[in-house]
PDB file of C-alpha atoms and ligand atoms in Angstrom:
ATOM      1  CA  MET O   1      97.018 107.021  94.074  1.00  0.00           C
ATOM      2  CA  SER O   2      96.504 103.339  93.235  1.00  0.00           C
ATOM      3  CA  ILE O   3      98.682 100.341  94.048  1.00  0.00           C
ATOM      4  CA  THR O   4     100.638  98.873  91.083  1.00  0.00           C
ATOM      5  CA  PRO O   5     100.215  95.152  90.214  1.00  0.00           C
ATOM      6  CA  GLU O   6     103.940  94.678  91.072  1.00  0.00           C
ATOM      7  CA  SER O   7     103.536  96.180  94.549  1.00  0.00           C
ATOM      8  CA  LEU O   8     100.414  94.123  95.165  1.00  0.00           C
ATOM      9  CA  ALA O   9     102.229  90.905  94.120  1.00  0.00           C
ATOM     10  CA  TRP O  10     105.225  91.829  96.300  1.00  0.00           C
ATOM     11  CA  LEU O  11     102.973  92.377  99.321  1.00  0.00           C
ATOM     12  CA  ARG O  12     101.210  89.038  98.753  1.00  0.00           C
ATOM     13  CA  GLN O  13     104.585  87.282  98.537  1.00  0.00           C
ATOM     14  CA  GLN O  14     105.919  88.978 101.679  1.00  0.00           C
ATOM     15  CA  LEU O  15     102.821  87.979 103.630  1.00  0.00           C
ATOM     16  CA  LYS O  16     103.164  84.368 102.399  1.00  0.00           C
ATOM     17  CA  GLU O  17     106.832  84.236 103.439  1.00  0.00           C
ATOM     18  CA  GLN O  18     106.195  85.855 106.821  1.00  0.00           C
ATOM     19  CA  TYR O  19     102.895  84.247 107.851  1.00  0.00           C
ATOM     20  CA  GLY O  20     102.838  80.932 105.955  1.00  0.00           C
ATOM     21  CA  ALA O  21      99.470  79.196 106.348  1.00  0.00           C
ATOM     22  CA  ASP O  22      98.007  82.272 108.107  1.00  0.00           C
ATOM     23  CA  SER O  23      98.692  84.523 105.124  1.00  0.00           C
ATOM     24  CA  ASP O  24      95.312  83.689 103.540  1.00  0.00           C
ATOM     25  CA  ALA O  25      93.534  84.938 106.665  1.00  0.00           C
ATOM     26  CA  VAL O  26      95.647  88.110 106.550  1.00  0.00           C
ATOM     27  CA  TRP O  27      94.836  88.612 102.858  1.00  0.00           C
ATOM     28  CA  ASN O  28      91.111  88.086 103.473  1.00  0.00           C
ATOM     29  CA  GLY O  29      91.233  90.500 106.425  1.00  0.00           C
ATOM     30  CA  LEU O  30      92.719  93.197 104.189  1.00  0.00           C
ATOM     31  CA  HIS O  31      89.677  92.870 101.891  1.00  0.00           C
ATOM     32  CA  GLN O  32      87.128  93.556 104.646  1.00  0.00           C
ATOM     33  CA  LYS O  33      85.448  96.845 105.472  1.00  0.00           C
ATOM     34  CA  ARG O  34      86.211  97.881 109.041  1.00  0.00           C
ATOM     35  CA  ILE O  35      83.278  98.559 111.374  1.00  0.00           C
ATOM     36  CA  THR O  36      82.943 101.955 113.039  1.00  0.00           C
ATOM     37  CA  SER O  37      84.375 102.303 116.524  1.00  0.00           C
ATOM     38  CA  LEU O  38      84.766 105.113 119.016  1.00  0.00           C
ATOM     39  CA  ARG O  39      86.343 105.962 122.344  1.00  0.00           C
ATOM     40  CA  VAL O  40      84.184 107.600 124.990  1.00  0.00           C
ATOM     41  CA  ASN O  41      86.061 110.660 126.232  1.00  0.00           C
ATOM     42  CA  THR O  42      85.731 110.215 129.989  1.00  0.00           C
ATOM     43  CA  LEU O  43      87.399 113.619 130.525  1.00  0.00           C
ATOM     44  CA  LYS O  44      84.025 115.066 129.484  1.00  0.00           C
ATOM     45  CA  THR O  45      81.340 112.412 129.887  1.00  0.00           C
ATOM     46  CA  THR O  46      80.532 108.848 130.924  1.00  0.00           C
ATOM     47  CA  LEU O  47      80.008 105.588 129.065  1.00  0.00           C
ATOM     48  CA  ASP O  48      76.355 105.417 130.205  1.00  0.00           C
ATOM     49  CA  ALA O  49      75.618 108.964 128.991  1.00  0.00           C
ATOM     50  CA  ILE O  50      77.065 108.185 125.553  1.00  0.00           C
ATOM     51  CA  ILE O  51      75.168 104.896 125.209  1.00  0.00           C
ATOM     52  CA  ARG O  52      71.939 106.752 126.116  1.00  0.00           C
ATOM     53  CA  GLU O  53      72.656 109.508 123.610  1.00  0.00           C
ATOM     54  CA  LEU O  54      73.466 107.006 120.832  1.00  0.00           C
ATOM     55  CA  ASN O  55      70.296 105.016 121.578  1.00  0.00           C
ATOM     56  CA  GLN O  56      68.229 108.205 121.452  1.00  0.00           C
ATOM     57  CA  ASN O  57      69.627 108.780 117.967  1.00  0.00           C
ATOM     58  CA  GLY O  58      68.537 105.295 116.899  1.00  0.00           C
ATOM     59  CA  LEU O  59      72.070 103.825 117.063  1.00  0.00           C
ATOM     60  CA  THR O  60      73.043 100.543 118.715  1.00  0.00           C
ATOM     61  CA  PRO O  61      76.554 100.544 120.215  1.00  0.00           C
ATOM     62  CA  GLU O  62      78.222  97.324 121.332  1.00  0.00           C
ATOM     63  CA  PRO O  63      80.804  96.940 124.150  1.00  0.00           C
ATOM     64  CA  VAL O  64      84.459  96.067 123.515  1.00  0.00           C
ATOM     65  CA  GLY O  65      86.040  93.321 125.653  1.00  0.00           C
ATOM     66  CA  PHE O  66      89.556  94.718 126.104  1.00  0.00           C
ATOM     67  CA  PHE O  67      88.581  98.341 126.804  1.00  0.00           C
ATOM     68  CA  ASP O  68      85.488  99.463 128.700  1.00  0.00           C
ATOM     69  CA  GLN O  69      85.727 103.008 127.297  1.00  0.00           C
ATOM     70  CA  ALA O  70      85.365 101.816 123.697  1.00  0.00           C
ATOM     71  CA  LEU O  71      82.240 101.030 121.670  1.00  0.00           C
ATOM     72  CA  THR O  72      81.637  99.619 118.198  1.00  0.00           C
ATOM     73  CA  LEU O  73      78.735 100.537 115.934  1.00  0.00           C
ATOM     74  CA  PRO O  74      78.571  97.753 113.345  1.00  0.00           C
ATOM     75  CA  HIS O  75      75.612  99.299 111.524  1.00  0.00           C
ATOM     76  CA  SER O  76      76.593 102.992 111.507  1.00  0.00           C
ATOM     77  CA  SER O  77      79.049 105.075 109.521  1.00  0.00           C
ATOM     78  CA  GLU O  78      81.605 107.571 110.804  1.00  0.00           C
ATOM     79  CA  LYS O  79      79.714 110.218 108.807  1.00  0.00           C
ATOM     80  CA  THR O  80      76.588 109.644 110.895  1.00  0.00           C
ATOM     81  CA  LEU O  81      78.565 110.011 114.119  1.00  0.00           C
ATOM     82  CA  ARG O  82      80.313 113.202 112.974  1.00  0.00           C
ATOM     83  CA  GLU O  83      76.917 114.869 112.707  1.00  0.00           C
ATOM     84  CA  LEU O  84      76.100 114.289 116.383  1.00  0.00           C
ATOM     85  CA  ASP O  85      76.651 116.916 119.103  1.00  0.00           C
ATOM     86  CA  ILE O  86      78.583 114.365 121.191  1.00  0.00           C
ATOM     87  CA  TYR O  87      81.166 114.254 118.395  1.00  0.00           C
ATOM     88  CA  LYS O  88      81.266 118.015 117.840  1.00  0.00           C
ATOM     89  CA  ASN O  89      81.716 118.783 121.543  1.00  0.00           C
ATOM     90  CA  GLY O  90      84.469 116.192 122.044  1.00  0.00           C
ATOM     91  CA  CYS O  91      82.574 113.637 124.131  1.00  0.00           C
ATOM     92  CA  ILE O  92      83.570 110.895 121.677  1.00  0.00           C
ATOM     93  CA  TYR O  93      86.618 110.313 119.477  1.00  0.00           C
ATOM     94  CA  LEU O  94      86.404 108.137 116.362  1.00  0.00           C
ATOM     95  CA  GLN O  95      89.283 105.687 116.637  1.00  0.00           C
ATOM     96  CA  SER O  96      90.025 102.219 115.336  1.00  0.00           C
ATOM     97  CA  LEU O  97      90.084  99.466 117.971  1.00  0.00           C
ATOM     98  CA  SER O  98      93.683  98.493 117.149  1.00  0.00           C
ATOM     99  CA  SER O  99      94.824 102.064 117.634  1.00  0.00           C
ATOM    100  CA  MET O 100      93.449 102.071 121.192  1.00  0.00           C
ATOM    101  CA  ILE O 101      95.841  99.279 122.267  1.00  0.00           C
ATOM    102  CA  PRO O 102      99.273 101.036 122.479  1.00  0.00           C
ATOM    103  CA  PRO O 103      98.240 103.688 125.065  1.00  0.00           C
ATOM    104  CA  LEU O 104      96.725 100.932 127.249  1.00  0.00           C
ATOM    105  CA  LEU O 105      99.995  98.977 127.122  1.00  0.00           C
ATOM    106  CA  LEU O 106     101.982 102.140 127.842  1.00  0.00           C
ATOM    107  CA  ASP O 107     100.186 102.072 131.215  1.00  0.00           C
ATOM    108  CA  PRO O 108     100.648 105.835 131.766  1.00  0.00           C
ATOM    109  CA  GLN O 109     100.414 107.137 135.342  1.00  0.00           C
ATOM    110  CA  PRO O 110      99.398 110.550 136.756  1.00  0.00           C
ATOM    111  CA  GLY O 111     102.393 112.789 137.510  1.00  0.00           C
ATOM    112  CA  GLU O 112     104.671 111.182 134.933  1.00  0.00           C
ATOM    113  CA  ASP O 113     106.582 112.837 132.083  1.00  0.00           C
ATOM    114  CA  ILE O 114     105.368 111.166 128.904  1.00  0.00           C
ATOM    115  CA  LEU O 115     106.457 111.644 125.291  1.00  0.00           C
ATOM    116  CA  ASP O 116     104.278 110.857 122.287  1.00  0.00           C
ATOM    117  CA  MET O 117     106.868 111.006 119.486  1.00  0.00           C
ATOM    118  CA  CYS O 118     104.556 110.876 116.434  1.00  0.00           C
ATOM    119  CA  ALA O 119     101.354 112.372 117.692  1.00  0.00           C
ATOM    120  CA  ALA O 120      99.046 113.737 114.975  1.00  0.00           C
ATOM    121  CA  PRO O 121      96.093 113.652 114.657  1.00  0.00           C
ATOM    122  CA  GLY O 122      96.092 112.920 118.391  1.00  0.00           C
ATOM    123  CA  GLY O 123      94.081 109.729 118.917  1.00  0.00           C
ATOM    124  CA  LYS O 124      96.687 108.148 121.142  1.00  0.00           C
ATOM    125  CA  THR O 125      97.838 111.392 122.804  1.00  0.00           C
ATOM    126  CA  SER O 126      94.277 112.136 123.900  1.00  0.00           C
ATOM    127  CA  GLU O 127      93.823 108.546 125.075  1.00  0.00           C
ATOM    128  CA  ILE O 128      96.948 108.892 127.253  1.00  0.00           C
ATOM    129  CA  VAL O 129      95.535 112.150 128.667  1.00  0.00           C
ATOM    130  CA  GLN O 130      92.249 110.358 129.344  1.00  0.00           C
ATOM    131  CA  LEU O 131      93.934 107.381 131.043  1.00  0.00           C
ATOM    132  CA  THR O 132      95.844 109.751 133.343  1.00  0.00           C
ATOM    133  CA  ASN O 133      92.837 112.025 133.876  1.00  0.00           C
ATOM    134  CA  ASN O 134      94.711 115.163 132.774  1.00  0.00           C
ATOM    135  CA  LYS O 135      97.324 114.556 135.482  1.00  0.00           C
ATOM    136  CA  ALA O 136     100.433 113.621 133.458  1.00  0.00           C
ATOM    137  CA  MET O 137     102.857 116.015 131.745  1.00  0.00           C
ATOM    138  CA  ILE O 138     102.757 115.104 128.078  1.00  0.00           C
ATOM    139  CA  THR O 139     104.935 116.214 125.179  1.00  0.00           C
ATOM    140  CA  ALA O 140     103.411 115.543 121.762  1.00  0.00           C
ATOM    141  CA  CYS O 141     105.615 115.874 118.679  1.00  0.00           C
ATOM    142  CA  GLU O 142     104.555 116.240 115.046  1.00  0.00           C
ATOM    143  CA  PRO O 143     106.725 117.683 112.240  1.00  0.00           C
ATOM    144  CA  ASP O 144     103.977 118.257 109.656  1.00  0.00           C
ATOM    145  CA  ARG O 145     102.493 121.726 110.250  1.00  0.00           C
ATOM    146  CA  ILE O 146      98.997 120.973 108.962  1.00  0.00           C
ATOM    147  CA  ARG O 147      98.786 117.718 110.916  1.00  0.00           C
ATOM    148  CA  CYS O 148     100.140 119.550 113.951  1.00  0.00           C
ATOM    149  CA  ASP O 149      97.320 122.127 113.719  1.00  0.00           C
ATOM    150  CA  ARG O 150      94.860 119.232 113.575  1.00  0.00           C
ATOM    151  CA  LEU O 151      96.481 117.678 116.647  1.00  0.00           C
ATOM    152  CA  ARG O 152      96.123 120.973 118.559  1.00  0.00           C
ATOM    153  CA  SER O 153      92.483 121.408 117.591  1.00  0.00           C
ATOM    154  CA  ASN O 154      91.608 117.785 118.476  1.00  0.00           C
ATOM    155  CA  LEU O 155      93.272 118.114 121.890  1.00  0.00           C
ATOM    156  CA  LYS O 156      91.347 121.336 122.534  1.00  0.00           C
ATOM    157  CA  ARG O 157      88.000 119.847 121.470  1.00  0.00           C
ATOM    158  CA  LEU O 158      88.604 116.821 123.711  1.00  0.00           C
ATOM    159  CA  GLY O 159      89.494 118.971 126.758  1.00  0.00           C
ATOM    160  CA  CYS O 160      93.076 117.658 127.075  1.00  0.00           C
ATOM    161  CA  GLU O 161      95.298 119.585 129.464  1.00  0.00           C
ATOM    162  CA  ARG O 162      99.039 119.643 130.226  1.00  0.00           C
ATOM    163  CA  VAL O 163     100.036 118.691 126.677  1.00  0.00           C
ATOM    164  CA  ASN O 164     103.019 120.523 125.236  1.00  0.00           C
ATOM    165  CA  VAL O 165     102.612 120.239 121.459  1.00  0.00           C
ATOM    166  CA  MET O 166     105.857 120.580 119.486  1.00  0.00           C
ATOM    167  CA  ASN O 167     105.844 121.094 115.724  1.00  0.00           C
ATOM    168  CA  LYS O 168     109.111 119.206 115.335  1.00  0.00           C
ATOM    169  CA  ASP O 169     110.835 116.122 113.965  1.00  0.00           C
ATOM    170  CA  SER O 170     111.299 113.980 117.092  1.00  0.00           C
ATOM    171  CA  ARG O 171     114.719 112.850 115.906  1.00  0.00           C
ATOM    172  CA  LYS O 172     115.789 116.448 116.570  1.00  0.00           C
ATOM    173  CA  LEU O 173     114.549 116.630 120.170  1.00  0.00           C
ATOM    174  CA  ASP O 174     117.239 117.501 122.701  1.00  0.00           C
ATOM    175  CA  SER O 175     118.601 114.252 124.125  1.00  0.00           C
ATOM    176  CA  PHE O 176     118.850 115.922 127.557  1.00  0.00           C
ATOM    177  CA  LEU O 177     115.055 115.524 127.723  1.00  0.00           C
ATOM    178  CA  LYS O 178     114.178 112.381 129.668  1.00  0.00           C
ATOM    179  CA  PHE O 179     110.796 110.693 129.976  1.00  0.00           C
ATOM    180  CA  ASP O 180     109.206 108.070 132.228  1.00  0.00           C
ATOM    181  CA  ARG O 181     107.245 106.652 129.283  1.00  0.00           C
ATOM    182  CA  ILE O 182     107.475 107.054 125.539  1.00  0.00           C
ATOM    183  CA  LEU O 183     105.006 106.075 122.865  1.00  0.00           C
ATOM    184  CA  LEU O 184     106.514 105.676 119.403  1.00  0.00           C
ATOM    185  CA  ASP O 185     103.560 105.138 117.082  1.00  0.00           C
ATOM    186  CA  ALA O 186     105.798 105.266 114.063  1.00  0.00           C
ATOM    187  CA  PRO O 187     105.073 106.424 110.523  1.00  0.00           C
ATOM    188  CA  CYS O 188     104.790 103.237 108.462  1.00  0.00           C
ATOM    189  CA  SER O 189     103.708 101.717 105.157  1.00  0.00           C
ATOM    190  CA  GLY O 190     100.179 101.215 106.517  1.00  0.00           C
ATOM    191  CA  SER O 191     100.143  97.640 105.205  1.00  0.00           C
ATOM    192  CA  GLY O 192      97.797  96.601 108.041  1.00  0.00           C
ATOM    193  CA  THR O 193      95.145  99.188 107.185  1.00  0.00           C
ATOM    194  CA  LEU O 194      94.960  98.646 103.412  1.00  0.00           C
ATOM    195  CA  ASP O 195      91.494  98.107 102.002  1.00  0.00           C
ATOM    196  CA  LEU O 196      92.346  95.807  99.108  1.00  0.00           C
ATOM    197  CA  SER O 197      88.740  95.780  97.974  1.00  0.00           C
ATOM    198  CA  GLU O 198      89.399  99.337  96.741  1.00  0.00           C
ATOM    199  CA  SER O 199      92.856  99.032  95.159  1.00  0.00           C
ATOM    200  CA  LYS O 200      92.456 102.329  93.280  1.00  0.00           C
ATOM    201  CA  LYS O 201      92.715 104.267  96.539  1.00  0.00           C
ATOM    202  CA  ILE O 202      95.803 102.528  97.904  1.00  0.00           C
ATOM    203  CA  HIS O 203      99.141 104.173  98.545  1.00  0.00           C
ATOM    204  CA  PHE O 204     101.624 101.348  99.086  1.00  0.00           C
ATOM    205  CA  SER O 205     104.960 100.290  97.585  1.00  0.00           C
ATOM    206  CA  GLN O 206     108.115  98.376  98.396  1.00  0.00           C
ATOM    207  CA  LYS O 207     109.979 101.707  98.475  1.00  0.00           C
ATOM    208  CA  LEU O 208     107.559 103.036 101.087  1.00  0.00           C
ATOM    209  CA  VAL O 209     108.315  99.992 103.265  1.00  0.00           C
ATOM    210  CA  MET O 210     112.080 100.545 102.919  1.00  0.00           C
ATOM    211  CA  ASN O 211     111.881 104.283 103.654  1.00  0.00           C
ATOM    212  CA  SER O 212     109.549 103.695 106.605  1.00  0.00           C
ATOM    213  CA  ALA O 213     111.891 101.066 108.037  1.00  0.00           C
ATOM    214  CA  ARG O 214     114.847 103.454 107.885  1.00  0.00           C
ATOM    215  CA  LEU O 215     112.918 106.243 109.633  1.00  0.00           C
ATOM    216  CA  GLN O 216     111.535 103.812 112.236  1.00  0.00           C
ATOM    217  CA  GLY O 217     115.089 102.696 113.114  1.00  0.00           C
ATOM    218  CA  GLU O 218     116.193 106.305 113.622  1.00  0.00           C
ATOM    219  CA  LEU O 219     113.138 107.163 115.715  1.00  0.00           C
ATOM    220  CA  LEU O 220     113.571 104.062 117.882  1.00  0.00           C
ATOM    221  CA  LYS O 221     117.227 104.908 118.522  1.00  0.00           C
ATOM    222  CA  LYS O 222     116.196 108.394 119.641  1.00  0.00           C
ATOM    223  CA  ALA O 223     113.409 106.987 121.833  1.00  0.00           C
ATOM    224  CA  CYS O 224     115.902 104.733 123.639  1.00  0.00           C
ATOM    225  CA  GLU O 225     118.150 107.733 124.327  1.00  0.00           C
ATOM    226  CA  MET O 226     115.331 109.797 125.827  1.00  0.00           C
ATOM    227  CA  LEU O 227     113.900 107.105 128.111  1.00  0.00           C
ATOM    228  CA  LYS O 228     114.745 107.246 131.830  1.00  0.00           C
ATOM    229  CA  PRO O 229     116.357 104.114 133.318  1.00  0.00           C
ATOM    230  CA  GLY O 230     113.501 101.772 134.248  1.00  0.00           C
ATOM    231  CA  GLY O 231     111.174 103.696 131.908  1.00  0.00           C
ATOM    232  CA  ARG O 232     108.785 102.063 129.450  1.00  0.00           C
ATOM    233  CA  LEU O 233     108.732 102.441 125.669  1.00  0.00           C
ATOM    234  CA  VAL O 234     105.872 101.201 123.503  1.00  0.00           C
ATOM    235  CA  TYR O 235     106.612 100.850 119.788  1.00  0.00           C
ATOM    236  CA  SER O 236     103.700 100.430 117.369  1.00  0.00           C
ATOM    237  CA  THR O 237     102.931 100.492 113.655  1.00  0.00           C
ATOM    238  CA  CYS O 238      99.876  99.810 111.531  1.00  0.00           C
ATOM    239  CA  SER O 239     102.002  97.580 109.316  1.00  0.00           C
ATOM    240  CA  LEU O 240     102.079  93.783 109.119  1.00  0.00           C
ATOM    241  CA  LEU O 241     105.562  93.522 107.650  1.00  0.00           C
ATOM    242  CA  ARG O 242     108.451  92.205 109.723  1.00  0.00           C
ATOM    243  CA  GLN O 243     110.853  94.785 108.224  1.00  0.00           C
ATOM    244  CA  GLU O 244     108.917  97.507 110.079  1.00  0.00           C
ATOM    245  CA  ASN O 245     108.072  95.459 113.148  1.00  0.00           C
ATOM    246  CA  ASP O 246     110.059  92.619 114.725  1.00  0.00           C
ATOM    247  CA  ALA O 247     113.192  93.601 112.765  1.00  0.00           C
ATOM    248  CA  GLN O 248     113.028  97.080 114.337  1.00  0.00           C
ATOM    249  CA  THR O 249     112.343  95.678 117.802  1.00  0.00           C
ATOM    250  CA  ALA O 250     115.253  93.234 117.494  1.00  0.00           C
ATOM    251  CA  ALA O 251     117.602  96.032 116.373  1.00  0.00           C
ATOM    252  CA  ALA O 252     116.609  98.203 119.357  1.00  0.00           C
ATOM    253  CA  LEU O 253     117.326  95.296 121.721  1.00  0.00           C
ATOM    254  CA  ARG O 254     120.865  94.869 120.399  1.00  0.00           C
ATOM    255  CA  GLY O 255     123.382  96.748 122.497  1.00  0.00           C
ATOM    256  CA  GLY O 256     121.895  95.660 125.801  1.00  0.00           C
ATOM    257  CA  LYS O 257     120.467  99.040 126.923  1.00  0.00           C
ATOM    258  CA  MET O 258     116.863  97.927 126.466  1.00  0.00           C
ATOM    259  CA  ARG O 259     115.088  94.788 127.557  1.00  0.00           C
ATOM    260  CA  ALA O 260     111.930  93.341 126.003  1.00  0.00           C
ATOM    261  CA  VAL O 261     108.723  93.239 128.062  1.00  0.00           C
ATOM    262  CA  SER O 262     106.354  90.458 127.009  1.00  0.00           C
ATOM    263  CA  ILE O 263     102.841  91.638 126.233  1.00  0.00           C
ATOM    264  CA  ASP O 264     100.313  90.015 128.542  1.00  0.00           C
ATOM    265  CA  MET O 265      97.715  88.519 126.172  1.00  0.00           C
ATOM    266  CA  LYS O 266      95.211  88.391 129.050  1.00  0.00           C
ATOM    267  CA  LEU O 267      94.953  92.190 128.695  1.00  0.00           C
ATOM    268  CA  LEU O 268      94.154  91.766 125.010  1.00  0.00           C
ATOM    269  CA  GLU O 269      91.510  89.111 125.399  1.00  0.00           C
ATOM    270  CA  ASP O 270      89.300  88.766 122.295  1.00  0.00           C
ATOM    271  CA  ILE O 271      91.939  90.316 119.993  1.00  0.00           C
ATOM    272  CA  PRO O 272      92.975  87.968 117.149  1.00  0.00           C
ATOM    273  CA  ALA O 273      96.806  87.823 117.026  1.00  0.00           C
ATOM    274  CA  LEU O 274      99.226  86.374 114.480  1.00  0.00           C
ATOM    275  CA  LYS O 275     102.417  84.465 115.268  1.00  0.00           C
ATOM    276  CA  THR O 276     105.398  86.813 115.514  1.00  0.00           C
ATOM    277  CA  SER O 277     109.081  86.020 115.074  1.00  0.00           C
ATOM    278  CA  LEU O 278     109.908  87.555 118.477  1.00  0.00           C
ATOM    279  CA  PRO O 279     108.027  86.071 121.445  1.00  0.00           C
ATOM    280  CA  GLY O 280     106.160  88.666 123.520  1.00  0.00           C
ATOM    281  CA  THR O 281     105.374  91.071 120.667  1.00  0.00           C
ATOM    282  CA  VAL O 282     101.864  91.271 119.201  1.00  0.00           C
ATOM    283  CA  THR O 283     100.684  91.468 115.594  1.00  0.00           C
ATOM    284  CA  VAL O 284      96.927  91.942 115.313  1.00  0.00           C
ATOM    285  CA  LEU O 285      95.260  90.019 112.482  1.00  0.00           C
ATOM    286  CA  PRO O 286      93.289  92.390 110.213  1.00  0.00           C
ATOM    287  CA  SER O 287      89.567  91.679 110.223  1.00  0.00           C
ATOM    288  CA  GLU O 288      86.182  93.381 110.172  1.00  0.00           C
ATOM    289  CA  ARG O 289      86.828  94.618 113.750  1.00  0.00           C
ATOM    290  CA  PHE O 290      90.588  95.209 113.801  1.00  0.00           C
ATOM    291  CA  GLU O 291      93.191  96.851 111.616  1.00  0.00           C
ATOM    292  CA  GLY O 292      96.433  94.920 111.198  1.00  0.00           C
ATOM    293  CA  PHE O 293      98.698  96.360 113.882  1.00  0.00           C
ATOM    294  CA  TYR O 294     102.004  95.682 115.627  1.00  0.00           C
ATOM    295  CA  ILE O 295     103.096  96.428 119.186  1.00  0.00           C
ATOM    296  CA  SER O 296     106.250  95.757 121.194  1.00  0.00           C
ATOM    297  CA  ILE O 297     107.249  96.956 124.664  1.00  0.00           C
ATOM    298  CA  PHE O 298     110.700  97.788 126.057  1.00  0.00           C
ATOM    299  CA  GLU O 299     112.090  98.839 129.395  1.00  0.00           C
ATOM    300  CA  LYS O 300     115.373 100.680 129.789  1.00  0.00           C
ATOM    301  CA  VAL O 301     117.939  98.730 131.746  1.00  0.00           C
ATOM    302  CA  GLY O 302     119.508 100.473 134.739  1.00  0.00           C
TER     303      GLY O 302
HETATM  304  N1  SAM R   1      99.796 108.536 116.926  1.00  0.00           N
HETATM  305  C1  SAM R   1      98.910 109.166 115.986  1.00  0.00           C
HETATM  306  C2  SAM R   1      97.484 108.974 116.458  1.00  0.00           C
HETATM  307  O1  SAM R   1      97.203 108.015 117.171  1.00  0.00           O
HETATM  308  O2  SAM R   1      96.637 109.804 116.122  1.00  0.00           O
HETATM  309  C3  SAM R   1      99.123 108.640 114.574  1.00  0.00           C
HETATM  310  C4  SAM R   1     100.554 108.817 114.119  1.00  0.00           C
HETATM  311  S1  SAM R   1     100.840 108.423 112.450  1.00  0.00           S
HETATM  312  C5  SAM R   1     100.917 106.709 112.493  1.00  0.00           C
HETATM  313  C6  SAM R   1     102.509 108.851 112.280  1.00  0.00           C
HETATM  314  C7  SAM R   1     102.791 110.349 112.385  1.00  0.00           C
HETATM  315  O3  SAM R   1     104.212 110.533 112.451  1.00  0.00           O
HETATM  316  C8  SAM R   1     102.319 111.187 111.195  1.00  0.00           C
HETATM  317  O4  SAM R   1     101.487 112.216 111.651  1.00  0.00           O
HETATM  318  C9  SAM R   1     103.599 111.758 110.612  1.00  0.00           C
HETATM  319  O5  SAM R   1     103.462 113.049 110.091  1.00  0.00           O
HETATM  320  C10 SAM R   1     104.515 111.741 111.832  1.00  0.00           C
HETATM  321  N2  SAM R   1     105.969 111.744 111.547  1.00  0.00           N
HETATM  322  C11 SAM R   1     106.609 111.479 110.388  1.00  0.00           C
HETATM  323  N3  SAM R   1     107.926 111.629 110.544  1.00  0.00           N
HETATM  324  C12 SAM R   1     108.141 111.994 111.827  1.00  0.00           C
HETATM  325  C13 SAM R   1     109.295 112.339 112.590  1.00  0.00           C
HETATM  326  N4  SAM R   1     110.510 112.322 112.045  1.00  0.00           N
HETATM  327  N5  SAM R   1     109.135 112.708 113.895  1.00  0.00           N
HETATM  328  C14 SAM R   1     107.890 112.721 114.437  1.00  0.00           C
HETATM  329  N6  SAM R   1     106.768 112.405 113.767  1.00  0.00           N
HETATM  330  C15 SAM R   1     106.885 112.061 112.476  1.00  0.00           C
END
């Protein structure tokens, strides 16, 4: 699949309209190759043990400011890491830095009922399990059967416990179910993760943005219904477009049942952020280190 010249021009125009003077930086960021990053799976090992193991294999990991369980490897490929025993036995998980942010902001606690609405392949589900040290009750939903099998096998390899995997469209979950925290890492156009230096491999169109936005609205509505009063909802996408991001957040805030929680940028120190149209939400600027990414947080009133 390759992106058409019309879709590429439309994306450029949207970015110009939405980010003004910053749109050149966004465009440049989408032309950069992302460096390799990983999360140390502290359910199975320690940061020191993984650094030692990587060094013994001639690799030079670097620390990550906002998350002490993450490492980058600017000079190594994911292929190299997949060949290591620490990958095969689930001591590390290959994950982009941006994708590690939503579970941190969800702030999951042991003993809580937590829903991951769009879970496969399981990067964020397993991070939530790790942050709660296997002590939260997690429901992970994924409608695609093949992706769901991948989710199950990743969770097993990583030693994740107490996760109820459901091969289901989360819009069809029973609304009697109530959760303390919900992560909605929504299906999206992926506009923040495009590698425009390889336009032949890109799947992106205006129609994809419109269809994603419709689905995101429906998923967000369902998430609001299933959240306990006082509960926290984190909404995220790997898109840079307002239609999928602030517009969805604003729609979920209408009606007065949800209130916005401002993201504390001190927690995200060293992460380059773009200006958003809604204060308190975060859009990560795409770069060599980070994918373009969007996050907003809600709490249910009551
Ligand atoms: N959270 C995942 C992770 O960190 O590994 C990535 C999720 S990916 C951005 C979005 C996922 O949502 C895809 O696996 C897709 O199949 C799934 N999805 C699509 N429609 C859905 C729906 N109606 N309900 C739940 N999940 C859905």
